[in-house]
Coordinates of C-alpha atoms in Angstrom, one line a residue:
M1 CA 82.8 -80.4 10.1
C2 CA 83.6 -80.5 6.4
G3 CA 81.8 -81.2 3.1
I4 CA 82.7 -83.9 0.7
V5 CA 81.6 -84.5 -2.9
G6 CA 82.8 -86.8 -5.6
A7 CA 81.8 -87.9 -9.1
I8 CA 82.6 -90.3 -11.9
A9 CA 80.9 -89.9 -15.2
D10 CA 81.3 -89.7 -19.0
R11 CA 81.0 -86.0 -18.8
D12 CA 83.3 -83.4 -17.2
V13 CA 82.7 -83.6 -13.4
V14 CA 84.5 -80.4 -12.4
P15 CA 81.3 -78.3 -12.7
L16 CA 79.4 -80.9 -10.7
L17 CA 82.1 -80.9 -8.0
I18 CA 82.1 -77.1 -7.7
E19 CA 78.3 -76.8 -7.6
G20 CA 78.2 -79.5 -5.0
L21 CA 80.8 -77.7 -2.9
K22 CA 78.9 -74.4 -3.1
R23 CA 75.9 -76.3 -1.6
L24 CA 78.1 -77.8 1.1
E25 CA 79.8 -74.6 2.0
Y26 CA 77.6 -74.3 5.1
R27 CA 79.6 -77.3 6.5
G28 CA 82.9 -75.5 6.3
Y29 CA 84.3 -72.4 4.6
D30 CA 87.9 -72.0 5.7
S31 CA 89.2 -73.5 2.4
A32 CA 88.2 -75.6 -0.6
G33 CA 89.8 -77.8 -3.1
V34 CA 89.3 -80.4 -5.8
A35 CA 91.4 -83.2 -7.2
V36 CA 90.8 -85.0 -10.5
V37 CA 92.4 -87.9 -12.3
D38 CA 93.4 -86.7 -15.7
D39 CA 95.6 -88.4 -18.3
G40 CA 97.1 -90.7 -15.7
D41 CA 97.9 -88.0 -13.2
I42 CA 96.4 -86.3 -10.2
R43 CA 95.7 -82.6 -10.6
R44 CA 94.7 -80.5 -7.6
V45 CA 93.4 -77.0 -7.1
R46 CA 93.2 -75.7 -3.5
R47 CA 92.5 -72.3 -2.1
T48 CA 91.9 -70.8 1.3
G49 CA 88.7 -68.9 1.6
R50 CA 85.4 -69.6 -0.1
V51 CA 84.6 -72.0 -2.9
S52 CA 84.3 -69.1 -5.4
E53 CA 88.0 -68.5 -5.0
M54 CA 88.9 -72.1 -5.7
E55 CA 86.4 -72.1 -8.6
A56 CA 88.2 -69.2 -10.2
A57 CA 91.6 -71.0 -9.9
A58 CA 90.1 -74.2 -11.4
N59 CA 88.7 -72.3 -14.3
A60 CA 92.0 -70.5 -14.8
D61 CA 93.8 -73.9 -14.9
R62 CA 91.1 -75.3 -17.3
L63 CA 90.6 -78.2 -15.0
S64 CA 88.4 -81.0 -16.4
A65 CA 88.1 -84.7 -15.9
H66 CA 85.7 -87.6 -15.7
L67 CA 86.7 -88.6 -12.1
G68 CA 87.2 -86.2 -9.2
I69 CA 86.7 -85.4 -5.6
G70 CA 86.1 -82.1 -3.8
H71 CA 86.1 -80.7 -0.2
T72 CA 85.2 -77.6 1.7
R73 CA 87.0 -77.4 5.1
W74 CA 86.3 -76.3 8.6
A75 CA 89.8 -76.3 10.2
T76 CA 90.5 -78.7 13.1
H77 CA 94.1 -79.9 12.8
G78 CA 96.3 -77.1 11.5
G79 CA 95.6 -73.6 10.5
V80 CA 93.8 -72.2 7.5
T81 CA 96.5 -72.5 4.9
E82 CA 96.6 -73.9 1.3
S83 CA 98.9 -76.7 2.4
N84 CA 96.3 -77.8 5.0
A85 CA 93.5 -77.6 2.5
H86 CA 92.0 -80.8 1.1
P87 CA 92.4 -82.9 -1.0
H88 CA 95.6 -84.3 0.3
A89 CA 97.8 -86.5 -1.8
S90 CA 100.6 -89.1 -1.6
H91 CA 102.4 -90.5 -4.6
G92 CA 99.4 -90.5 -7.0
V93 CA 96.7 -91.1 -4.3
A94 CA 94.4 -88.2 -3.4
L95 CA 91.7 -88.1 -0.8
V96 CA 89.2 -85.9 1.1
H97 CA 88.2 -86.5 4.7
N98 CA 85.6 -85.3 7.2
G99 CA 86.2 -86.2 10.9
I100 CA 89.1 -86.5 13.2
I101 CA 91.7 -89.3 13.4
E102 CA 92.6 -89.7 17.1
N103 CA 95.7 -91.8 16.6
H104 CA 97.2 -89.6 13.8
E105 CA 100.3 -88.7 15.9
Q106 CA 101.3 -92.4 16.3
Q107 CA 100.6 -93.1 12.6
R108 CA 102.6 -90.0 11.6
E109 CA 105.6 -91.2 13.6
R110 CA 105.4 -94.6 12.0
L111 CA 105.1 -93.2 8.5
V112 CA 108.0 -90.8 8.9
A113 CA 110.1 -93.8 10.0
L114 CA 109.0 -95.5 6.7
G115 CA 110.3 -92.5 4.7
Y116 CA 107.2 -90.4 4.2
S117 CA 107.4 -86.6 4.5
F118 CA 104.5 -84.3 5.4
E119 CA 103.6 -81.0 3.9
S120 CA 100.6 -80.3 6.2
Q121 CA 99.7 -80.2 9.9
T122 CA 96.5 -82.2 9.3
D123 CA 95.5 -85.6 10.5
T124 CA 94.2 -86.3 7.0
E125 CA 97.6 -86.4 5.3
V126 CA 98.4 -89.4 7.5
I127 CA 95.5 -91.3 5.8
A128 CA 96.8 -90.5 2.3
H129 CA 100.3 -91.8 3.1
L130 CA 98.9 -94.9 4.9
I131 CA 96.8 -95.8 1.8
H132 CA 99.8 -95.4 -0.5
H133 CA 101.9 -97.5 1.9
H134 CA 99.3 -100.4 1.7
L135 CA 99.2 -100.0 -2.1
S136 CA 102.9 -100.6 -2.3
Q137 CA 102.8 -103.8 -0.2
G138 CA 103.3 -106.3 -3.0
E139 CA 101.6 -107.2 -6.3
G140 CA 97.8 -107.5 -6.5
R141 CA 97.0 -104.7 -4.0
D142 CA 94.4 -102.3 -5.4
L143 CA 92.8 -99.1 -4.1
L144 CA 89.9 -100.9 -2.4
D145 CA 92.2 -103.3 -0.6
A146 CA 94.5 -100.4 0.5
V147 CA 91.6 -98.3 1.8
Q148 CA 90.1 -101.2 3.7
A149 CA 93.4 -102.1 5.2
S150 CA 94.1 -98.5 6.2
V151 CA 90.8 -97.8 7.9
R152 CA 91.3 -100.8 10.1
E153 CA 94.3 -98.9 11.5
L154 CA 92.5 -95.7 12.1
E155 CA 91.0 -94.6 15.4
G156 CA 88.4 -91.9 15.4
A157 CA 85.7 -90.7 13.0
Y158 CA 86.0 -90.4 9.2
A159 CA 84.2 -90.1 5.9
L160 CA 86.7 -90.6 3.1
A161 CA 86.7 -90.4 -0.7
V162 CA 89.9 -91.7 -2.4
V163 CA 91.1 -91.7 -6.0
S164 CA 94.3 -93.0 -7.6
R165 CA 96.0 -92.0 -10.8
K166 CA 96.6 -95.7 -11.5
E167 CA 92.9 -96.5 -11.3
P168 CA 91.0 -93.9 -13.3
G169 CA 87.8 -96.0 -13.5
R170 CA 86.7 -95.8 -9.9
M171 CA 86.9 -94.1 -6.5
V172 CA 86.7 -95.7 -3.1
C173 CA 84.9 -94.3 -0.1
A174 CA 84.5 -95.3 3.6
R175 CA 82.7 -94.0 6.7
M176 CA 82.9 -94.4 10.4
G177 CA 81.1 -91.9 12.6
C178 CA 80.7 -89.2 9.9
P179 CA 77.9 -89.2 7.3
L180 CA 78.5 -90.3 3.7
L181 CA 76.1 -91.3 0.9
V182 CA 76.4 -92.6 -2.6
G183 CA 74.3 -91.0 -5.4
L184 CA 73.1 -93.3 -8.2
G185 CA 72.9 -91.9 -11.7
E186 CA 72.5 -93.2 -15.2
G187 CA 76.0 -94.2 -16.4
E188 CA 77.5 -92.0 -13.6
N189 CA 77.6 -92.1 -9.8
F190 CA 78.4 -89.7 -7.0
I191 CA 79.4 -89.5 -3.3
A192 CA 78.6 -86.7 -0.9
S193 CA 78.3 -85.7 2.8
D194 CA 74.8 -84.4 2.1
V195 CA 72.3 -85.0 -0.6
S196 CA 72.1 -81.3 -1.3
A197 CA 75.5 -81.5 -3.0
I198 CA 74.3 -83.9 -5.7
I199 CA 70.6 -83.2 -5.9
Q200 CA 71.1 -81.4 -9.3
A201 CA 72.3 -84.8 -10.7
T202 CA 70.3 -87.5 -8.9
R203 CA 67.8 -88.1 -6.1
R204 CA 68.5 -91.8 -5.7
V205 CA 70.9 -92.3 -2.8
I206 CA 72.4 -95.1 -0.6
F207 CA 73.3 -94.1 3.0
L208 CA 76.5 -95.9 4.0
E209 CA 76.4 -97.5 7.4
E210 CA 79.1 -97.5 10.1
G211 CA 82.2 -99.3 8.9
D212 CA 81.1 -99.5 5.3
T213 CA 83.5 -99.1 2.4
A214 CA 82.3 -98.7 -1.2
E215 CA 83.7 -99.0 -4.7
V216 CA 82.1 -96.4 -7.0
R217 CA 82.3 -96.8 -10.8
R218 CA 80.4 -95.2 -13.7
D219 CA 78.4 -98.4 -14.2
G220 CA 77.8 -99.5 -10.7
V221 CA 78.4 -99.3 -6.9
Q222 CA 79.5 -102.1 -4.6
V223 CA 79.2 -101.7 -0.8
F224 CA 81.2 -103.7 1.7
D225 CA 80.5 -103.9 5.5
G226 CA 83.1 -103.5 8.2
D227 CA 84.2 -107.2 7.8
G228 CA 84.8 -106.7 4.1
A229 CA 81.8 -108.7 3.0
A230 CA 79.7 -107.4 0.0
V231 CA 76.3 -106.1 1.2
E232 CA 73.2 -104.6 -0.3
R233 CA 72.1 -101.2 1.2
D234 CA 68.6 -99.8 0.6
I235 CA 68.1 -97.2 -2.1
H236 CA 66.2 -94.1 -1.0
V237 CA 64.7 -91.3 -3.2
S238 CA 65.4 -87.9 -1.6
D239 CA 62.6 -85.4 -1.4
V240 CA 64.9 -82.4 -1.0
S241 CA 63.8 -79.6 -3.2
L242 CA 66.2 -77.5 -5.3
A243 CA 64.1 -74.5 -4.5
S244 CA 64.7 -75.0 -0.8
L245 CA 68.4 -74.7 -1.5
E246 CA 68.1 -71.4 -3.3
L247 CA 68.2 -68.0 -1.7
G248 CA 65.3 -66.5 -3.7
P249 CA 64.3 -62.9 -2.8
Y250 CA 66.1 -62.9 0.6
R251 CA 69.4 -61.3 1.5
H252 CA 70.6 -64.3 3.5
F253 CA 69.6 -67.9 4.1
M254 CA 69.1 -67.1 7.8
Q255 CA 66.5 -64.4 6.9
K256 CA 64.8 -66.8 4.5
E257 CA 64.7 -69.6 7.1
I258 CA 63.3 -67.2 9.8
H259 CA 60.5 -66.3 7.4
E260 CA 59.9 -70.0 6.5
Q261 CA 58.9 -70.9 10.0
P262 CA 55.1 -70.6 9.6
R263 CA 55.2 -73.1 6.8
A264 CA 57.8 -75.4 8.5
I265 CA 55.6 -75.5 11.6
A266 CA 52.5 -76.1 9.6
D267 CA 54.2 -79.0 7.8
T268 CA 55.4 -80.5 11.0
I269 CA 52.0 -80.5 12.7
E270 CA 50.1 -81.5 9.6
A271 CA 49.4 -85.1 10.8
I272 CA 48.2 -83.8 14.2
I273 CA 45.8 -81.3 12.6
D274 CA 44.5 -83.8 10.1
A275 CA 43.8 -86.3 12.9
N276 CA 42.6 -83.6 15.3
A277 CA 44.4 -85.6 18.0
F278 CA 47.8 -86.6 19.4
A279 CA 48.6 -90.2 18.3
P280 CA 51.5 -92.3 19.5
E281 CA 51.9 -93.5 15.9
L282 CA 53.4 -90.1 15.1
F283 CA 56.6 -91.5 16.7
G284 CA 56.6 -95.0 15.1
A285 CA 54.6 -98.2 14.9
D286 CA 55.7 -99.4 18.3
A287 CA 55.4 -96.0 20.0
A288 CA 52.2 -96.8 22.0
A289 CA 53.8 -99.8 23.7
V290 CA 57.1 -98.0 24.3
L291 CA 55.6 -94.8 25.6
S292 CA 53.3 -96.6 28.0
E293 CA 56.3 -98.4 29.6
V294 CA 58.4 -95.3 30.3
D295 CA 58.3 -93.6 33.7
G296 CA 60.6 -90.7 32.9
V297 CA 62.4 -88.9 30.1
Q298 CA 66.2 -88.1 29.6
I299 CA 66.9 -85.6 26.8
L300 CA 70.4 -85.5 25.2
A301 CA 71.4 -82.7 22.8
C302 CA 73.9 -80.0 22.0
G303 CA 73.7 -76.3 21.3
T304 CA 70.4 -74.9 20.1
S305 CA 68.9 -78.4 20.4
F306 CA 69.8 -78.5 24.1
Y307 CA 67.8 -75.3 24.6
A308 CA 64.9 -77.0 22.8
G309 CA 65.2 -79.9 25.2
S310 CA 65.4 -77.5 28.2
T311 CA 62.1 -75.9 27.1
A312 CA 60.6 -79.3 26.8
R313 CA 61.4 -80.2 30.4
Y314 CA 58.9 -77.7 31.6
W315 CA 56.2 -79.0 29.2
I316 CA 56.9 -82.7 30.0
E317 CA 56.9 -82.4 33.7
A318 CA 53.8 -80.0 33.8
I319 CA 51.7 -82.0 31.3
T320 CA 52.7 -85.6 31.9
G321 CA 53.7 -85.6 35.6
L322 CA 56.8 -87.6 34.6
P323 CA 60.3 -86.5 35.6
C324 CA 62.5 -85.1 32.8
S325 CA 66.2 -84.3 32.8
V326 CA 68.1 -82.6 30.1
E327 CA 71.8 -82.9 29.6
I328 CA 74.4 -81.7 27.1
A329 CA 75.4 -84.7 25.1
S330 CA 79.1 -84.1 25.2
E331 CA 79.0 -84.0 29.0
Y332 CA 76.7 -87.0 29.5
R333 CA 78.9 -89.3 27.3
Y334 CA 81.9 -88.9 29.6
R335 CA 80.4 -89.2 33.0
K336 CA 79.4 -92.2 35.1
A337 CA 75.6 -91.8 34.6
V338 CA 73.1 -93.7 36.6
A339 CA 70.7 -95.4 34.2
N340 CA 67.0 -96.0 34.7
P341 CA 66.1 -98.4 31.9
R342 CA 62.4 -97.3 32.2
H343 CA 63.3 -93.8 31.1
L344 CA 62.9 -92.7 27.5
I345 CA 66.2 -91.5 25.9
V346 CA 65.4 -88.6 23.6
T347 CA 68.1 -87.3 21.3
I348 CA 67.7 -84.1 19.4
S349 CA 69.7 -83.1 16.3
Q350 CA 68.9 -81.0 13.4
S351 CA 71.3 -82.8 11.1
G352 CA 71.0 -86.3 12.6
E353 CA 74.8 -86.5 12.6
T354 CA 75.9 -84.5 15.6
L355 CA 78.8 -86.7 16.8
D356 CA 78.5 -86.0 20.5
T357 CA 74.8 -86.7 20.5
M358 CA 75.3 -89.9 18.5
E359 CA 78.0 -91.1 20.9
A360 CA 75.8 -90.1 23.9
L361 CA 73.0 -92.3 22.4
K362 CA 75.4 -95.2 22.1
Y363 CA 76.5 -94.7 25.7
A364 CA 73.0 -94.6 26.9
K365 CA 72.3 -97.9 25.2
S366 CA 75.4 -99.4 26.7
L367 CA 74.0 -98.5 30.1
G368 CA 70.9 -100.6 29.5
H369 CA 68.5 -98.0 28.1
R370 CA 66.1 -99.8 25.7
H371 CA 63.7 -97.0 24.9
T372 CA 65.1 -94.4 22.5
L373 CA 63.6 -91.6 20.4
S374 CA 65.2 -89.3 17.9
I375 CA 63.9 -85.9 16.9
C376 CA 65.6 -84.9 13.7
N377 CA 65.2 -82.8 10.5
V378 CA 67.1 -85.1 8.1
P379 CA 65.4 -88.5 7.2
E380 CA 67.6 -91.5 7.2
S381 CA 70.5 -89.7 9.0
A382 CA 72.6 -91.6 11.5
I383 CA 70.9 -90.8 14.8
P384 CA 67.3 -91.7 13.7
R385 CA 68.6 -94.9 12.2
A386 CA 70.1 -95.8 15.6
S387 CA 66.9 -94.9 17.5
G388 CA 63.9 -97.1 18.2
L389 CA 61.4 -94.3 17.6
V390 CA 61.7 -91.2 15.4
F391 CA 59.8 -87.9 14.9
Y392 CA 61.0 -86.0 11.8
T393 CA 60.5 -82.3 11.9
R394 CA 59.6 -81.0 8.5
A395 CA 61.6 -77.8 8.4
G396 CA 63.2 -78.4 5.0
A397 CA 66.8 -77.7 4.3
E398 CA 68.4 -75.3 6.7
I399 CA 71.5 -73.7 5.2
G400 CA 72.3 -70.9 7.6
V401 CA 74.7 -72.0 10.4
A402 CA 72.6 -70.4 13.1
S403 CA 69.6 -72.6 13.5
T404 CA 66.1 -71.0 13.3
K405 CA 63.3 -73.1 11.8
A406 CA 64.9 -76.3 12.9
F407 CA 64.7 -75.0 16.5
T408 CA 61.1 -74.0 16.4
T409 CA 60.0 -77.3 14.7
Q410 CA 62.0 -79.2 17.4
L411 CA 59.9 -77.3 20.0
V412 CA 56.7 -78.4 18.2
A413 CA 57.9 -82.0 18.2
L414 CA 58.8 -81.9 21.9
F415 CA 55.4 -80.4 22.8
T416 CA 53.8 -83.2 20.8
L417 CA 55.9 -85.7 22.7
A418 CA 54.7 -84.2 26.0
T419 CA 51.1 -84.3 25.1
T420 CA 51.3 -87.8 23.6
L421 CA 53.1 -89.1 26.7
A422 CA 50.4 -87.6 28.9
K423 CA 47.6 -89.2 26.7
V424 CA 49.2 -92.6 26.8
H425 CA 49.5 -92.4 30.6
G426 CA 45.9 -91.3 31.0
R427 CA 46.8 -87.8 32.1
L428 CA 45.3 -85.9 29.2
D429 CA 41.5 -85.5 29.1
A430 CA 39.7 -85.0 25.8
E431 CA 38.9 -81.3 26.5
T432 CA 42.6 -80.5 27.2
E433 CA 43.7 -82.4 24.2
A434 CA 41.3 -80.5 22.0
G435 CA 42.7 -77.3 23.4
Y436 CA 46.3 -78.2 22.7
V437 CA 45.4 -79.3 19.1
D438 CA 43.6 -75.9 18.6
A439 CA 46.7 -74.1 20.0
L440 CA 48.9 -75.9 17.4
R441 CA 46.4 -75.1 14.7
H442 CA 46.7 -71.4 15.4
L443 CA 50.5 -71.5 15.9
P444 CA 51.6 -70.8 12.3
G445 CA 49.5 -67.7 12.3
S446 CA 50.8 -66.5 15.6
V447 CA 54.4 -67.0 14.3
Q448 CA 53.5 -65.0 11.2
H449 CA 52.2 -62.2 13.4
A450 CA 55.5 -62.2 15.3
L451 CA 57.4 -62.0 12.0
N452 CA 55.4 -58.8 11.2
L453 CA 57.3 -57.2 14.0
E454 CA 60.5 -57.2 12.0
P455 CA 60.7 -53.4 11.3
Q456 CA 60.5 -52.7 15.0
V457 CA 63.1 -55.3 15.8
A458 CA 65.4 -53.9 13.1
L459 CA 65.3 -50.5 14.8
W460 CA 66.4 -52.0 18.1
A461 CA 69.2 -53.8 16.2
E462 CA 70.7 -50.5 15.2
K463 CA 71.3 -49.8 18.9
F464 CA 72.6 -53.3 19.7
A465 CA 75.1 -53.1 16.8
R466 CA 77.0 -50.4 18.7
K467 CA 77.3 -52.6 21.9
D468 CA 79.9 -55.2 22.9
H469 CA 77.8 -57.0 25.5
A470 CA 74.2 -57.9 26.2
L471 CA 72.2 -59.7 28.9
F472 CA 69.1 -61.8 28.3
L473 CA 66.6 -62.6 31.0
G474 CA 63.6 -65.0 31.2
R475 CA 61.7 -67.0 33.7
G476 CA 60.2 -70.5 33.7
V477 CA 59.6 -72.0 30.3
H478 CA 60.9 -68.8 28.7
F479 CA 64.3 -68.9 30.3
P480 CA 65.6 -71.4 27.6
I481 CA 64.4 -68.9 25.0
A482 CA 66.5 -66.2 26.6
L483 CA 69.5 -68.7 26.4
E484 CA 68.7 -69.2 22.7
G485 CA 68.5 -65.5 22.1
A486 CA 71.9 -64.9 23.6
L487 CA 73.4 -67.8 21.6
K488 CA 72.0 -66.4 18.4
L489 CA 73.4 -62.9 19.1
K490 CA 76.8 -64.4 19.9
E491 CA 76.9 -66.7 16.9
I492 CA 76.3 -64.2 14.1
S493 CA 77.0 -60.7 15.5
Y494 CA 80.0 -61.6 17.7
I495 CA 78.5 -59.6 20.6
H496 CA 79.2 -61.2 23.9
A497 CA 75.8 -62.2 25.3
E498 CA 74.7 -64.1 28.4
A499 CA 71.3 -65.3 29.6
Y500 CA 70.1 -65.9 33.1
P501 CA 66.9 -66.7 34.9
A502 CA 65.6 -63.3 35.8
G503 CA 65.4 -64.3 39.5
E504 CA 69.1 -64.9 39.5
L505 CA 70.0 -61.3 38.8
K506 CA 70.8 -60.5 42.5
H507 CA 73.1 -63.5 42.7
G508 CA 75.8 -62.1 40.5
P509 CA 74.8 -60.8 37.0
L510 CA 73.4 -57.5 38.3
A511 CA 77.1 -56.5 38.9
L512 CA 77.4 -56.3 35.1
V513 CA 74.5 -54.0 34.5
D514 CA 75.2 -50.4 33.5
D515 CA 74.0 -47.9 30.9
D516 CA 76.1 -49.6 28.2
M517 CA 74.7 -53.1 28.8
P518 CA 71.4 -53.6 27.0
V519 CA 69.1 -56.1 28.8
V520 CA 66.7 -58.1 26.8
V521 CA 63.7 -59.5 28.7
I522 CA 61.3 -62.2 27.6
A523 CA 58.2 -61.2 29.5
P524 CA 54.9 -62.7 28.2
N525 CA 51.7 -62.4 30.1
D526 CA 52.0 -65.6 32.2
G527 CA 52.0 -66.5 35.8
L528 CA 55.5 -65.1 36.3
L529 CA 55.0 -61.7 34.8
E530 CA 54.8 -59.8 38.0
K531 CA 58.0 -61.5 39.2
V532 CA 59.7 -60.4 35.9
K533 CA 58.5 -56.9 36.4
S534 CA 60.3 -56.8 39.8
N535 CA 63.5 -58.0 38.2
M536 CA 63.2 -55.3 35.5
Q537 CA 63.0 -52.7 38.3
E538 CA 66.3 -54.0 39.6
V539 CA 67.9 -53.4 36.2
R540 CA 66.4 -49.9 35.9
A541 CA 67.6 -48.9 39.4
R542 CA 71.2 -49.6 38.2
G543 CA 70.9 -47.6 35.0
G544 CA 70.3 -50.5 32.7
E545 CA 68.4 -50.1 29.5
L546 CA 65.6 -52.7 29.0
F547 CA 64.4 -54.2 25.7
V548 CA 61.2 -56.1 26.5
F549 CA 59.5 -58.7 24.3
T550 CA 56.0 -59.1 25.7
D551 CA 52.3 -59.6 24.7
A552 CA 49.6 -57.2 23.7
D553 CA 47.7 -57.8 27.0
S554 CA 50.6 -57.5 29.4
R555 CA 50.0 -53.9 30.5
F556 CA 53.5 -52.7 29.9
S557 CA 54.2 -49.2 28.9
E558 CA 57.3 -47.7 27.4
S559 CA 59.3 -45.2 29.5
E560 CA 62.8 -43.8 29.6
G561 CA 65.2 -46.7 29.3
V562 CA 62.3 -49.2 28.8
H563 CA 61.6 -50.3 25.2
V564 CA 58.7 -52.6 24.5
I565 CA 57.7 -54.8 21.5
R566 CA 54.5 -56.7 21.8
T567 CA 53.4 -59.8 20.0
P568 CA 49.7 -59.6 19.1
R569 CA 48.4 -61.9 21.8
H570 CA 49.5 -64.4 24.4
V571 CA 49.3 -67.9 23.0
G572 CA 49.4 -69.8 26.3
V573 CA 51.5 -72.9 26.6
L574 CA 53.1 -72.4 23.1
S575 CA 54.3 -68.9 24.0
P576 CA 58.1 -70.0 24.0
I577 CA 57.8 -70.8 20.3
V578 CA 56.3 -67.4 19.4
H579 CA 58.8 -65.5 21.5
T580 CA 61.7 -67.3 19.7
I581 CA 60.9 -65.3 16.6
P582 CA 61.8 -61.8 17.8
V583 CA 65.1 -62.9 19.4
Q584 CA 66.1 -64.5 16.1
M585 CA 65.3 -61.4 14.2
L586 CA 67.2 -59.2 16.7
A587 CA 70.3 -61.3 16.2
Y588 CA 69.9 -61.2 12.4
H589 CA 69.4 -57.5 12.1
T590 CA 72.2 -56.7 14.6
A591 CA 74.6 -58.9 12.6
L592 CA 73.4 -57.1 9.4
A593 CA 74.1 -53.7 11.0
R594 CA 77.6 -54.8 12.1
G595 CA 78.4 -56.2 8.6
T596 CA 79.3 -59.7 9.7
D597 CA 78.8 -62.8 7.6
V598 CA 75.3 -63.8 8.7
D599 CA 75.1 -67.3 7.1
K600 CA 78.7 -68.3 7.7
P601 CA 79.9 -66.9 11.0
R602 CA 83.5 -67.2 11.8
N603 CA 84.9 -70.3 13.4
L604 CA 81.5 -72.2 13.1
A605 CA 80.0 -74.7 10.8
K606 CA 76.6 -76.3 10.5
S607 CA 77.0 -80.0 11.1
V608 CA 79.2 -80.7 14.1
T609 CA 80.7 -84.1 13.3
V610 CA 83.8 -83.7 15.4
E611 CA 84.4 -83.3 19.2

């Protein structure tokens, strides 16, 4: 979970590298570094901490060059030290790496026997020495040959960018399992993990495919497939907006992204509202035929996306009558699953590069699953490219590590899948369809109303900031929202939080309840409201303090130990989306009150491209 950027140009590339690393810092912020080829030598600057600290050191060293690579790290192998920071080097070769090399210990032993010494604990330094070893194997070996030979000996996942002091006119990159793209400029070219890193220089990009290597020069790019054959890859024009990558008037990206949700949802449902109907074509040209064939749904996802899938299970089974199962991708890929080829495999990933989800998709295909659908926020990312059908959420760039607008737009996409499946299978009449479209039409406004509750939620957060534990409760389709609320609070405030179905209180969690354990309850005015009220009485009887998110028409009243915040009205089947907003704001303002790093919580990074 690291960020890579590289550039070759007639101008000084160091400012480009540093700006790119700042935009990639959401992918890792334990340490940062750059390496440049300058006057026949490799110059490196590395620092632990944030990119700004490395930038200051680079400026102090007057670092400049026409060829360079940069990296921001989220530590896997080895602690957060300068010697473990990238770029790593070996005898005039320098490289940056995202991913994990699984056979690094065997390669390390081999390289030590060949006379190489190691200064770091990382798996990445193994690659640097391996490339140098191949470079030294006789006349005629160049950097491209050495990188291609080296990656054939690596097991695991990698995105690499490599430079050599002996070849100042090019860099070489490679990818397997981790994203990497090439940016095309005029007389200059770039590489990056994410288009946001190079958007200030170019919008024209090539997404490298599994096993690709590429030679990047000022005047051109040549891509080679896993067999070493030259290939042409499509050129894409990115629509990422620079404005979407700027903080603007907000204190944090998370706050900005919470407030962008009405627009993100409106953009995601635009085609539905314009057509005034749910159409299979929303998922791809072949969707009508595929969706008509399936007789069940299997959802694979991780983290927040898993909670989106868990919410969708209620919708899919209730609306379509088809069975739906939801599984954590990292568990599914390692068990002996029983496949039903008539089930639709749905993978959910904000980035489209979540390694466990991608591997779970591959595993599902190996079991005979033919029908696959990806729900993703990043066009042309790895998981959508590997899927038969795709629904792109239109949340825009999400920088904060804790997902907000990506989650709510995933919920919109999954609700759309449920209704479309029902329609294709003849289980959605015209009146019900019109009602669902109308509910979506009003959803951005309902989310905005929920955002208007922020001052009330911020007052609650002052109380939560003084606590060390919290319990979240929900029932039915709102239970996954309780799970999501607990996750958000954990992620950014570092308060231990758990979530349970409210009916499970008596089966263990009630033992934790006391006057120092705040209990958050998602309690909209639905068919389970009276059951939830009974569960709340169980908490009050044990001295627990309740913080209840409900609706205007739910007939709750505040009392001692019972605090209530109401959304303006109950929005029916889409209520989980609206009730997501206040739990996001509670986490944000609690973290704010505790003084934690909201956008870059400790030990976490945005794109999880390692196991």
